[in-house]
Amino acid sequence: MIATTWRVVGVGFSVLVILSAILLYGVEPQVTSFPGTGVGAAYWTFDVRTDDLTVLLLAVVGVVSACVQVYSIAYLHERAASYTALVTLFTAAMVTVVIADSLFLLLIGWEVMGACSYLLISHYWERRDARSGAMKAFLITRLGDVGFLFGIFVLGLGYGTFRISELGAGDISPAALTTGTILLLVGVVGKSAQVPLQTWLPDAMPGPSPVSALIHAATMVAAGVFLIARLYDVFVAAETTLTVLAVVACVTMLFAALCAAAAVEVKRVLAWSTVSQLAIMFAGLSLGTADGRHAALFHLVTHAAFKGLLFLCAGVLLHQVGSAAFVVLRRYTRRGTLRKAMPVTFVTMTIGLAALAGVPGFAGFFSKDSVVEAAWHHARDGSTVGWFVLVSVCLTAVLTAFYCVRLWLWIFFRTPALAGALGAFEDDDAMADAEDPDFSKLRDGSWLMRGPLVLLAIGAIVLGYADGLHLSWAIAGLTTVLAVLGALPAYSLWRRGADPRPVVLEHEFGADAAYGKAVVVPVRWFAKLAVLGDRDVIGAYVRAAGRTGTLASQGFRLLQTGNVQTYLTFAVAGVVALAILAGVIGA
């Protein structure tokens, strides 16, 4: 009963968010203030802002959240009440970030999202990987949030206001502006899993797939892109910060795309893909132009549709097969059964991967091309950042097409060269006690799961046309060629049953191991040292004091014999001792 109530509340809240976006569409931008407080000359209120950006993000958050809530009814039954309540709170936190015109109100939503992500990623708390993944996500994002908090104070005190709509209007020193925006960027990098704080997002995959869809498509990681878009005038004024953002974005998009190309689990491929696609959005924002901002937000919207779709499709695979690992899915694919038994999942996942790969006609093609076009215009004006972004996005487009085609072929189609064997993903240890899969139980799931897939698949197609067809034919031709250049090697390797994965890519450039040696090992060493100090030094003093008191009490207890003669003897001895002492002192 409680779970049902929360499900109604969750779906109802998501619908309310969608209705709010519809009602606010076309309304003049305005700010509504609520009572606040202040520190010294700085005063802040809890203000709510409604404008075109608010409406856009409310629509994205509402639709994806509604799809996730409906999908979860059929997907998840363990601890459903707490899960649905947390998903609803998670959505509300993102809505708070979207509507906030106060940096402190935004901070509240920002931090609540971090707490909810920890609790949702660890939903299957009995699994060690879920617990460790949740803890890793919490700690790394908190590390970034330290900089975020200081950035809020630097900008707020520098401008003399904490209202977002008033930040760009005041006077602030260039040093304070650069420092404040760099500190905010640290928080954005942590929340959106950009280099060097990227390692938490792929390790968050043990959480429920609908949670992954919500985090990757509409909340949490997308909040960083929204924040920079909301404070765009402030960031544009800080040229150094935009340059740093461009470098971080370009390095991240290539790094994550290479990691995705070597991953052998569906959700992990999609996780690295999210990191890479977010970097493309940040690259668009780093151009510092209106076209760059528009392209980044356009890609944010289309990405929400196809990435939410892909994670929900991965959830269907997990729900039906029990795993999203390539080595497990290949057991079904070698008989050509998976796509035939789950046609809706196959078709919708194909649409999602096509949009992600930038296949012409799908939403991702138009939004990614808009970023390329914005970078080209900026580069043509002589901008080094523009050229850097342009080259990086083009290389990433090739890698994206490669890992999308690789994923699609390996999990849905038999490998001709291997006559149905597992091929490059065969693992003797993993297959030692594997039984033949039961094909009779494979299906797409109930309409509660199929409905959201179809809705998001439609979005992954039609959203590309929402902005009109303004692309240059030269740019469109270039990105199409890049997609083909990425797809052909993936197809060739699949035909030969090969999937070479360099060690450096398979271990994701050793980032986790490096952080383990540089951070985790020293922290654990200091923790053990602290335990030893507490137990063997401070604890020893405490125990010694207690032992001394015990021994003293035992000694005094021996004197309490109950014999009057003994007491008189001690009294006389005491008097004599005092008399002698007095005589000595007097002499």
Coordinates of C-alpha atoms in Angstrom, one line a residue:
M1 CA 0.0 0.0 0.0
I2 CA 2.8 2.4 0.9
A3 CA 4.7 1.6 -2.3
T4 CA 1.5 2.2 -4.4
T5 CA 1.0 5.5 -2.7
W6 CA 4.5 6.6 -3.4
R7 CA 4.2 5.5 -7.0
V8 CA 1.1 7.6 -7.5
V9 CA 2.9 10.6 -5.8
G10 CA 6.0 10.1 -8.0
V11 CA 4.1 9.9 -11.3
G12 CA 1.9 12.7 -10.2
F13 CA 4.8 15.0 -9.4
S14 CA 6.5 14.3 -12.7
V15 CA 3.2 15.1 -14.5
L16 CA 3.0 18.3 -12.5
V17 CA 6.5 19.3 -13.6
I18 CA 5.4 18.8 -17.2
L19 CA 2.3 20.8 -16.8
S20 CA 4.3 23.6 -15.2
A21 CA 6.5 23.7 -18.2
I22 CA 3.5 23.9 -20.5
L23 CA 1.8 26.7 -18.5
L24 CA 5.0 28.7 -18.3
Y25 CA 5.7 28.4 -22.0
G26 CA 5.7 31.8 -23.6
V27 CA 5.3 33.7 -20.3
E28 CA 7.5 36.8 -19.8
P29 CA 10.6 36.1 -17.7
Q30 CA 10.2 37.0 -14.1
V31 CA 11.7 36.5 -10.7
T32 CA 9.6 35.8 -7.6
S33 CA 11.3 36.6 -4.3
F34 CA 10.8 35.0 -0.9
P35 CA 12.2 36.3 2.5
G36 CA 15.9 35.7 3.0
T37 CA 18.8 36.7 5.2
G38 CA 22.2 38.3 4.9
V39 CA 25.9 38.4 6.0
G40 CA 27.3 41.9 6.3
A41 CA 26.7 43.9 3.2
A42 CA 25.6 40.8 1.3
Y43 CA 21.9 39.8 1.4
W44 CA 20.4 36.8 -0.2
T45 CA 16.8 35.7 -0.8
F46 CA 15.3 32.5 -1.9
D47 CA 14.2 33.6 -5.4
V48 CA 12.5 31.6 -8.1
R49 CA 13.1 32.4 -11.8
T50 CA 11.0 31.5 -14.8
D51 CA 12.3 32.0 -18.3
D52 CA 12.8 30.0 -21.5
L53 CA 15.7 28.0 -20.0
T54 CA 13.6 27.1 -17.0
V55 CA 10.7 25.9 -19.2
L56 CA 13.1 23.9 -21.4
L57 CA 14.7 22.1 -18.5
L58 CA 11.4 21.6 -16.7
A59 CA 10.1 19.8 -19.8
V60 CA 13.1 17.6 -20.1
V61 CA 13.2 16.7 -16.4
G62 CA 9.4 16.1 -16.2
V63 CA 9.3 13.8 -19.3
V64 CA 12.3 11.7 -18.4
S65 CA 11.2 11.5 -14.7
A66 CA 7.7 10.4 -15.7
C67 CA 9.1 7.7 -18.0
V68 CA 11.4 6.5 -15.3
Q69 CA 8.6 6.4 -12.7
V70 CA 6.2 4.5 -14.9
Y71 CA 9.0 2.1 -16.1
S72 CA 10.0 1.4 -12.5
I73 CA 6.6 0.1 -11.5
A74 CA 7.2 -3.0 -13.6
Y75 CA 11.0 -3.0 -13.3
L76 CA 11.6 -2.8 -9.5
H77 CA 9.8 -4.4 -6.6
E78 CA 12.4 -4.6 -3.9
R79 CA 12.1 -1.7 -1.4
A80 CA 9.9 0.0 -3.9
A81 CA 8.5 2.6 -1.5
S82 CA 11.8 4.1 -0.5
Y83 CA 13.1 3.9 -4.1
T84 CA 10.1 5.8 -5.5
A85 CA 10.3 8.4 -2.7
L86 CA 14.0 9.0 -3.4
V87 CA 13.4 9.2 -7.2
T88 CA 10.7 11.8 -6.5
L89 CA 13.0 13.8 -4.2
F90 CA 15.8 13.5 -6.7
T91 CA 13.5 15.0 -9.4
A92 CA 12.4 17.8 -7.0
A93 CA 16.0 18.6 -6.3
M94 CA 16.8 19.1 -10.0
V95 CA 13.6 21.2 -10.3
T96 CA 14.9 23.3 -7.5
V97 CA 18.2 23.8 -9.3
V98 CA 16.4 24.7 -12.5
I99 CA 14.0 27.3 -11.0
A100 CA 16.5 28.9 -8.6
D101 CA 17.5 32.5 -9.0
S102 CA 19.4 32.4 -5.7
L103 CA 22.8 30.7 -5.5
F104 CA 21.9 29.4 -2.1
L105 CA 18.6 27.9 -3.2
L106 CA 20.5 26.3 -6.2
L107 CA 23.1 25.0 -3.7
I108 CA 20.3 23.3 -1.7
G109 CA 19.0 21.4 -4.8
W110 CA 22.6 20.7 -5.9
E111 CA 23.4 19.0 -2.6
V112 CA 20.1 17.1 -2.2
M113 CA 20.8 15.6 -5.6
G114 CA 24.2 14.4 -4.4
A115 CA 22.6 12.7 -1.3
C116 CA 19.8 11.1 -3.4
S117 CA 22.3 9.7 -5.9
Y118 CA 24.2 8.1 -3.1
L119 CA 21.1 6.4 -1.7
L120 CA 19.8 5.4 -5.1
I121 CA 23.0 4.0 -6.4
S122 CA 23.3 1.9 -3.3
H123 CA 19.7 0.7 -3.6
Y124 CA 20.9 -2.9 -3.8
W125 CA 22.9 -2.3 -0.6
E126 CA 23.5 -6.0 -0.1
R127 CA 25.9 -5.9 -3.1
R128 CA 29.4 -4.8 -2.4
D129 CA 29.9 -3.1 -5.8
A130 CA 26.7 -1.1 -5.2
R131 CA 27.9 0.1 -1.8
S132 CA 31.4 1.0 -3.0
G133 CA 30.1 2.7 -6.2
A134 CA 27.7 4.8 -4.1
M135 CA 30.4 5.8 -1.7
K136 CA 32.8 6.6 -4.5
A137 CA 30.2 8.8 -6.2
F138 CA 29.4 10.6 -3.0
L139 CA 33.0 11.3 -2.0
I140 CA 34.2 12.5 -5.5
T141 CA 31.2 14.8 -6.0
R142 CA 31.6 16.1 -2.5
L143 CA 35.2 16.9 -3.3
G144 CA 34.0 19.0 -6.2
D145 CA 31.3 20.6 -4.1
V146 CA 33.9 22.1 -1.7
G147 CA 35.1 24.3 -4.6
F148 CA 31.5 24.9 -5.6
L149 CA 30.6 26.3 -2.2
F150 CA 33.7 28.6 -2.1
G151 CA 32.9 29.7 -5.6
I152 CA 29.4 30.8 -4.5
F153 CA 30.8 32.9 -1.7
V154 CA 33.5 34.5 -3.9
L155 CA 31.1 35.5 -6.6
G156 CA 28.3 36.5 -4.2
L157 CA 30.5 38.6 -2.0
G158 CA 32.4 40.0 -5.1
Y159 CA 29.2 41.1 -6.8
G160 CA 27.4 42.0 -3.5
T161 CA 24.5 39.8 -4.4
F162 CA 23.6 36.1 -4.5
R163 CA 20.9 36.6 -7.1
I164 CA 21.8 34.9 -10.3
S165 CA 19.9 37.4 -12.4
E166 CA 22.0 40.3 -10.9
L167 CA 25.4 38.7 -10.9
G168 CA 26.5 40.0 -14.3
A169 CA 25.3 43.5 -13.7
G170 CA 27.6 44.4 -10.8
D171 CA 31.3 45.3 -10.6
I172 CA 33.8 42.6 -9.6
S173 CA 37.6 42.5 -9.9
P174 CA 39.0 40.2 -12.7
A175 CA 40.9 38.1 -10.1
A176 CA 37.7 37.5 -8.0
L177 CA 35.7 36.7 -11.2
T178 CA 38.3 34.2 -12.4
T179 CA 38.7 32.6 -9.0
G180 CA 35.0 32.4 -8.4
T181 CA 34.2 30.8 -11.8
I182 CA 37.1 28.4 -11.6
L183 CA 35.8 27.2 -8.2
L184 CA 32.3 26.8 -9.6
L185 CA 33.9 24.9 -12.5
V186 CA 35.4 22.5 -9.9
G187 CA 32.0 21.6 -8.7
V188 CA 30.7 21.2 -12.2
V189 CA 33.5 18.9 -13.1
G190 CA 32.8 16.7 -10.1
K191 CA 29.0 16.6 -10.6
S192 CA 29.2 16.0 -14.4
A193 CA 32.1 13.5 -14.1
Q194 CA 34.6 15.3 -16.2
V195 CA 38.4 14.7 -16.1
P196 CA 40.0 14.5 -13.6
L197 CA 36.9 13.6 -11.5
Q198 CA 35.4 11.2 -14.0
T199 CA 35.9 7.8 -12.3
W200 CA 32.7 7.8 -10.2
L201 CA 30.1 7.7 -13.0
P202 CA 31.0 4.3 -14.6
D203 CA 31.3 2.7 -11.2
A204 CA 27.8 3.9 -10.3
M205 CA 26.3 1.3 -12.7
P206 CA 25.3 -1.3 -10.1
G207 CA 22.4 1.0 -9.2
P208 CA 19.0 0.3 -10.8
S209 CA 18.9 1.0 -14.5
P210 CA 16.0 3.5 -14.2
V211 CA 18.1 5.5 -11.8
S212 CA 21.0 5.5 -14.3
A213 CA 18.6 6.8 -16.9
L214 CA 17.5 9.6 -14.6
I215 CA 21.0 10.6 -13.6
H216 CA 22.5 10.5 -17.1
A217 CA 19.6 12.0 -19.0
A218 CA 17.9 14.7 -16.9
T219 CA 19.4 15.2 -13.5
M220 CA 22.7 15.3 -11.6
V221 CA 25.3 15.2 -14.4
A222 CA 23.2 17.5 -16.6
A223 CA 23.0 20.0 -13.8
G224 CA 26.6 21.1 -14.5
V225 CA 25.7 22.0 -18.1
F226 CA 22.6 23.9 -17.0
L227 CA 24.6 25.8 -14.3
I228 CA 27.1 27.2 -16.9
A229 CA 24.3 28.0 -19.3
R230 CA 22.4 29.8 -16.5
L231 CA 25.5 31.8 -15.5
Y232 CA 26.8 32.2 -19.0
D233 CA 27.3 35.9 -19.0
V234 CA 29.5 35.5 -15.9
F235 CA 31.5 32.7 -17.4
V236 CA 31.9 34.6 -20.7
A237 CA 33.4 37.5 -18.8
A238 CA 36.0 35.1 -17.4
E239 CA 38.0 34.2 -20.5
T240 CA 40.6 32.1 -18.6
T241 CA 37.8 30.0 -17.1
L242 CA 36.4 29.3 -20.6
T243 CA 39.8 28.2 -21.8
V244 CA 40.1 25.8 -18.9
L245 CA 36.6 24.5 -19.6
A246 CA 37.6 24.0 -23.3
V247 CA 40.7 22.0 -22.3
V248 CA 38.8 19.9 -19.8
A249 CA 36.0 19.2 -22.2
C250 CA 38.2 18.2 -25.2
V251 CA 40.4 15.9 -23.1
T252 CA 37.3 14.4 -21.4
M253 CA 35.4 13.7 -24.6
L254 CA 38.3 11.8 -26.2
F255 CA 39.3 10.0 -23.0
A256 CA 35.7 8.8 -22.3
A257 CA 35.0 7.8 -25.9
L258 CA 38.2 5.6 -25.9
C259 CA 37.1 4.0 -22.7
A260 CA 33.6 3.3 -24.1
A261 CA 35.2 1.7 -27.1
A262 CA 36.9 -0.9 -24.9
A263 CA 34.1 -1.5 -22.3
V264 CA 32.4 -5.0 -22.4
E265 CA 29.3 -4.2 -20.4
V266 CA 26.3 -2.3 -21.9
K267 CA 25.7 0.1 -19.0
R268 CA 29.4 0.8 -18.7
V269 CA 29.6 1.7 -22.4
L270 CA 26.7 4.0 -22.0
A271 CA 28.2 5.6 -18.8
W272 CA 31.4 6.5 -20.6
S273 CA 29.3 7.7 -23.5
T274 CA 27.5 10.1 -21.1
V275 CA 30.8 11.5 -19.9
S276 CA 31.9 12.0 -23.5
Q277 CA 28.6 13.6 -24.7
L278 CA 28.5 16.0 -21.7
A279 CA 32.0 17.0 -22.6
I280 CA 30.7 17.9 -26.1
M281 CA 28.1 20.2 -24.4
F282 CA 30.8 21.8 -22.3
A283 CA 32.9 22.3 -25.4
G284 CA 30.0 24.2 -27.0
L285 CA 29.7 26.4 -23.9
S286 CA 33.4 27.0 -23.8
L287 CA 33.2 28.9 -27.2
G288 CA 31.7 31.8 -25.3
T289 CA 29.2 32.6 -28.1
A290 CA 25.4 32.6 -28.3
D291 CA 25.6 29.8 -31.0
G292 CA 27.8 27.7 -28.7
R293 CA 25.3 28.0 -25.8
H294 CA 22.4 27.2 -28.0
A295 CA 24.1 24.2 -29.5
A296 CA 25.0 22.9 -26.1
L297 CA 21.5 23.2 -24.8
F298 CA 20.1 21.6 -28.0
H299 CA 22.4 18.6 -27.5
L300 CA 21.4 18.5 -23.8
V301 CA 17.8 18.0 -24.8
T302 CA 18.4 15.4 -27.5
H303 CA 20.9 13.6 -25.3
A304 CA 18.2 13.3 -22.6
A305 CA 15.9 11.5 -25.0
F306 CA 18.3 9.0 -26.5
K307 CA 20.4 8.4 -23.4
G308 CA 17.4 7.9 -21.2
L309 CA 16.1 5.5 -23.9
L310 CA 19.3 3.5 -24.0
F311 CA 19.6 3.0 -20.2
L312 CA 15.9 1.9 -20.1
C313 CA 16.7 -0.6 -22.9
A314 CA 19.7 -1.8 -20.9
G315 CA 17.3 -2.2 -18.0
V316 CA 15.1 -4.5 -20.1
L317 CA 18.1 -6.7 -20.9
L318 CA 19.0 -6.9 -17.3
H319 CA 15.5 -7.6 -16.3
Q320 CA 15.1 -10.4 -18.8
V321 CA 18.6 -11.9 -19.1
G322 CA 20.0 -11.0 -15.7
S323 CA 23.1 -9.3 -17.0
A324 CA 24.2 -6.6 -19.5
A325 CA 27.7 -8.0 -19.9
F326 CA 28.6 -8.8 -23.5
V327 CA 29.8 -12.3 -22.6
V328 CA 26.4 -13.2 -21.2
L329 CA 24.3 -11.5 -23.9
R330 CA 26.4 -13.4 -26.6
R331 CA 24.9 -16.7 -25.3
Y332 CA 21.6 -15.5 -26.6
T333 CA 22.8 -13.8 -29.7
R334 CA 24.7 -16.8 -31.1
R335 CA 21.3 -18.3 -31.9
G336 CA 20.0 -15.0 -33.2
T337 CA 17.3 -15.1 -30.5
L338 CA 17.7 -11.8 -28.6
R339 CA 16.5 -9.4 -31.2
K340 CA 13.7 -11.7 -32.3
A341 CA 12.4 -12.4 -28.8
M342 CA 12.6 -8.7 -27.8
P343 CA 11.7 -6.8 -30.9
V344 CA 10.6 -3.5 -29.2
T345 CA 13.8 -3.4 -27.2
F346 CA 15.8 -4.1 -30.3
V347 CA 14.1 -1.4 -32.4
T348 CA 14.1 1.2 -29.8
M349 CA 17.7 0.5 -28.8
T350 CA 18.7 0.7 -32.4
I351 CA 17.1 4.2 -32.6
G352 CA 18.9 5.3 -29.5
L353 CA 22.3 4.1 -30.7
A354 CA 21.6 5.7 -34.1
A355 CA 20.9 9.0 -32.4
L356 CA 24.0 8.7 -30.2
A357 CA 26.2 7.8 -33.2
G358 CA 24.9 10.8 -35.2
V359 CA 23.2 8.9 -38.0
P360 CA 21.5 11.4 -40.3
G361 CA 17.8 11.9 -39.6
F362 CA 18.1 11.2 -35.9
A363 CA 18.1 13.8 -33.2
G364 CA 21.7 13.4 -32.2
F365 CA 22.8 14.1 -35.7
F366 CA 21.3 17.6 -35.7
S367 CA 22.4 18.6 -32.2
K368 CA 26.0 17.3 -32.6
D369 CA 26.2 19.1 -35.9
S370 CA 25.1 22.3 -34.3
V371 CA 28.1 22.1 -31.9
V372 CA 30.4 21.4 -34.9
E373 CA 29.0 24.3 -36.8
A374 CA 29.3 26.7 -33.8
A375 CA 32.9 25.6 -33.3
W376 CA 33.6 26.0 -37.1
H377 CA 32.3 29.6 -37.1
H378 CA 34.4 30.4 -34.0
A379 CA 37.5 28.8 -35.5
R380 CA 37.0 30.7 -38.7
D381 CA 37.2 33.9 -36.8
G382 CA 40.7 33.0 -35.7
S383 CA 39.9 31.4 -32.3
T384 CA 42.4 28.8 -31.1
V385 CA 39.8 27.4 -28.8
G386 CA 37.4 27.1 -31.7
W387 CA 39.9 24.9 -33.7
F388 CA 40.6 22.8 -30.6
V389 CA 37.0 22.1 -30.0
L390 CA 36.3 21.5 -33.7
V391 CA 39.0 18.9 -34.1
S392 CA 38.1 17.2 -30.7
V393 CA 34.4 16.9 -31.5
C394 CA 35.2 15.5 -35.0
L395 CA 37.5 12.8 -33.5
T396 CA 34.9 12.0 -30.9
A397 CA 32.3 11.6 -33.5
V398 CA 34.4 8.9 -35.2
L399 CA 34.9 7.1 -31.8
T400 CA 31.2 7.4 -30.9
A401 CA 30.1 5.8 -34.1
F402 CA 32.6 3.0 -33.6
Y403 CA 31.5 2.0 -30.1
C404 CA 27.8 2.4 -31.0
V405 CA 28.1 0.0 -34.0
R406 CA 30.3 -2.3 -31.9
L407 CA 27.7 -2.5 -29.1
W408 CA 24.8 -3.0 -31.5
L409 CA 26.4 -5.7 -33.6
W410 CA 28.0 -7.7 -30.8
I411 CA 24.9 -8.0 -28.6
F412 CA 22.2 -8.4 -31.3
F413 CA 23.8 -10.2 -34.2
R414 CA 25.6 -13.5 -34.7
T415 CA 29.2 -13.2 -35.8
P416 CA 29.5 -14.8 -39.3
A417 CA 33.2 -15.7 -38.9
L418 CA 32.6 -17.6 -35.7
A419 CA 29.5 -19.5 -36.5
G420 CA 27.7 -18.3 -33.4
A421 CA 30.5 -18.6 -30.9
L422 CA 31.1 -16.0 -28.2
G423 CA 34.2 -14.8 -30.1
A424 CA 36.2 -12.0 -28.6
F425 CA 34.2 -12.0 -25.4
E426 CA 34.6 -15.6 -24.6
D427 CA 35.9 -16.0 -21.1
D428 CA 36.8 -19.5 -19.8
D429 CA 36.2 -18.5 -16.2
A430 CA 32.9 -16.8 -16.9
M431 CA 31.7 -19.7 -19.1
A432 CA 33.0 -22.6 -17.0
D433 CA 29.8 -23.4 -15.3
A434 CA 27.4 -21.5 -17.6
E435 CA 24.3 -23.3 -18.7
D436 CA 22.4 -22.9 -21.9
P437 CA 20.1 -19.9 -21.5
D438 CA 16.3 -20.3 -21.3
F439 CA 15.0 -18.6 -24.5
S440 CA 11.4 -19.3 -23.7
K441 CA 11.1 -16.6 -21.1
L442 CA 12.6 -13.8 -23.1
R443 CA 10.2 -10.9 -23.8
D444 CA 10.0 -7.1 -24.0
G445 CA 8.3 -6.8 -20.7
S446 CA 4.9 -5.3 -19.8
W447 CA 3.5 -2.2 -21.5
L448 CA 4.7 -0.2 -18.4
M449 CA 8.2 -0.9 -19.7
R450 CA 7.5 -0.7 -23.4
G451 CA 5.6 2.5 -23.3
P452 CA 8.5 4.7 -22.0
L453 CA 10.8 3.1 -24.6
V454 CA 8.5 4.0 -27.5
L455 CA 8.0 7.5 -26.2
L456 CA 11.7 8.2 -25.8
A457 CA 12.4 6.6 -29.1
I458 CA 10.0 9.0 -30.8
G459 CA 11.8 11.9 -29.0
A460 CA 15.2 10.5 -30.2
I461 CA 14.0 11.1 -33.7
V462 CA 11.7 14.1 -33.8
L463 CA 13.6 16.4 -31.3
G464 CA 16.2 16.9 -33.9
Y465 CA 13.7 18.8 -36.1
A466 CA 12.4 20.9 -33.2
D467 CA 15.0 23.6 -33.8
G468 CA 14.4 23.7 -37.6
L469 CA 16.8 22.6 -40.3
H470 CA 19.5 25.3 -40.3
L471 CA 22.6 23.1 -40.8
S472 CA 25.2 23.6 -43.4
W473 CA 25.3 20.9 -46.0
A474 CA 29.1 20.9 -45.8
I475 CA 29.0 20.3 -42.0
A476 CA 26.3 17.7 -42.4
G477 CA 28.4 15.9 -45.0
L478 CA 31.5 16.0 -42.8
T479 CA 29.8 14.5 -39.8
T480 CA 28.2 11.8 -41.9
V481 CA 31.6 10.9 -43.3
L482 CA 33.0 10.8 -39.7
A483 CA 30.2 8.5 -38.6
V484 CA 30.9 6.1 -41.5
L485 CA 34.6 6.2 -40.7
G486 CA 33.8 5.1 -37.2
A487 CA 31.3 2.5 -38.2
L488 CA 33.4 0.6 -40.8
P489 CA 36.1 -0.6 -38.5
A490 CA 33.6 -1.8 -35.9
Y491 CA 31.8 -3.7 -38.7
S492 CA 35.0 -5.2 -40.0
L493 CA 36.1 -6.4 -36.6
W494 CA 32.7 -7.9 -35.9
R495 CA 32.8 -9.7 -39.2
R496 CA 36.1 -11.3 -38.3
G497 CA 35.0 -12.0 -34.7
A498 CA 37.7 -9.8 -33.3
D499 CA 37.6 -7.1 -30.7
P500 CA 41.1 -6.0 -29.8
R501 CA 41.1 -4.0 -26.6
P502 CA 44.5 -2.5 -25.7
V503 CA 45.4 -3.0 -22.1
V504 CA 45.5 0.8 -21.5
L505 CA 41.9 1.1 -22.7
E506 CA 40.7 -2.0 -21.0
H507 CA 42.0 -0.5 -17.7
E508 CA 40.6 2.9 -18.6
F509 CA 44.1 4.5 -18.8
G510 CA 44.8 3.3 -15.3
A511 CA 43.0 6.3 -13.8
D512 CA 41.4 4.3 -11.0
A513 CA 44.7 2.6 -10.1
A514 CA 46.6 5.9 -10.1
Y515 CA 44.0 7.5 -7.8
G516 CA 44.2 4.4 -5.6
K517 CA 47.9 4.8 -5.2
A518 CA 48.0 8.6 -5.0
V519 CA 44.9 9.1 -2.8
V520 CA 43.3 5.9 -1.4
V521 CA 46.5 4.2 -0.2
P522 CA 47.8 7.3 1.7
V523 CA 44.4 8.0 3.2
R524 CA 44.1 4.4 4.4
W525 CA 47.6 4.6 5.8
F526 CA 46.8 7.8 7.7
A527 CA 43.5 6.2 8.8
K528 CA 45.4 3.2 10.2
L529 CA 47.9 5.5 11.9
A530 CA 45.0 7.5 13.5
V531 CA 43.5 4.2 14.7
L532 CA 46.8 3.2 16.2
G533 CA 47.3 6.6 17.8
D534 CA 43.8 6.5 19.3
R535 CA 44.0 2.9 20.4
D536 CA 47.7 2.6 21.5
V537 CA 48.4 6.1 22.7
I538 CA 45.3 7.9 23.8
G539 CA 43.6 4.7 24.7
A540 CA 46.6 3.6 26.7
Y541 CA 46.5 6.7 28.8
V542 CA 42.8 6.2 29.4
R543 CA 43.2 2.6 30.3
A544 CA 46.2 3.4 32.5
A545 CA 44.2 6.0 34.4
G546 CA 41.4 3.6 35.0
R547 CA 43.8 0.9 36.1
T548 CA 45.6 3.3 38.5
G549 CA 42.3 4.2 40.1
T550 CA 41.4 0.5 40.4
L551 CA 44.7 -0.4 42.1
A552 CA 44.4 2.6 44.4
S553 CA 40.9 1.6 45.4
Q554 CA 42.0 -1.9 46.0
G555 CA 44.9 -0.7 48.2
F556 CA 42.6 1.5 50.3
R557 CA 40.2 -1.4 50.6
L558 CA 42.9 -3.5 52.3
L559 CA 43.1 -0.8 55.0
Q560 CA 39.5 -1.1 55.8
T561 CA 39.7 -4.2 58.1
G562 CA 37.1 -3.3 60.6
N563 CA 39.6 -3.8 63.5
V564 CA 39.6 -0.9 66.0
Q565 CA 43.2 -1.7 67.1
T566 CA 44.4 -1.3 63.5
Y567 CA 42.7 2.0 63.1
L568 CA 44.2 3.3 66.4
T569 CA 47.6 2.1 65.3
F570 CA 47.4 4.0 62.0
A571 CA 46.1 7.1 63.8
V572 CA 48.9 7.1 66.3
A573 CA 51.5 6.5 63.5
G574 CA 50.0 9.4 61.6
V575 CA 50.2 11.8 64.5
V576 CA 53.8 10.8 65.2
A577 CA 54.7 11.3 61.5
L578 CA 53.0 14.7 61.5
A579 CA 54.9 15.7 64.6
I580 CA 58.2 14.6 63.2
L581 CA 57.4 16.5 60.0
A582 CA 56.5 19.6 61.9
G583 CA 59.7 19.4 63.8
V584 CA 61.8 19.0 60.7
I585 CA 60.1 22.0 59.1
G586 CA 60.5 24.1 62.2
A587 CA 64.2 23.3 62.5

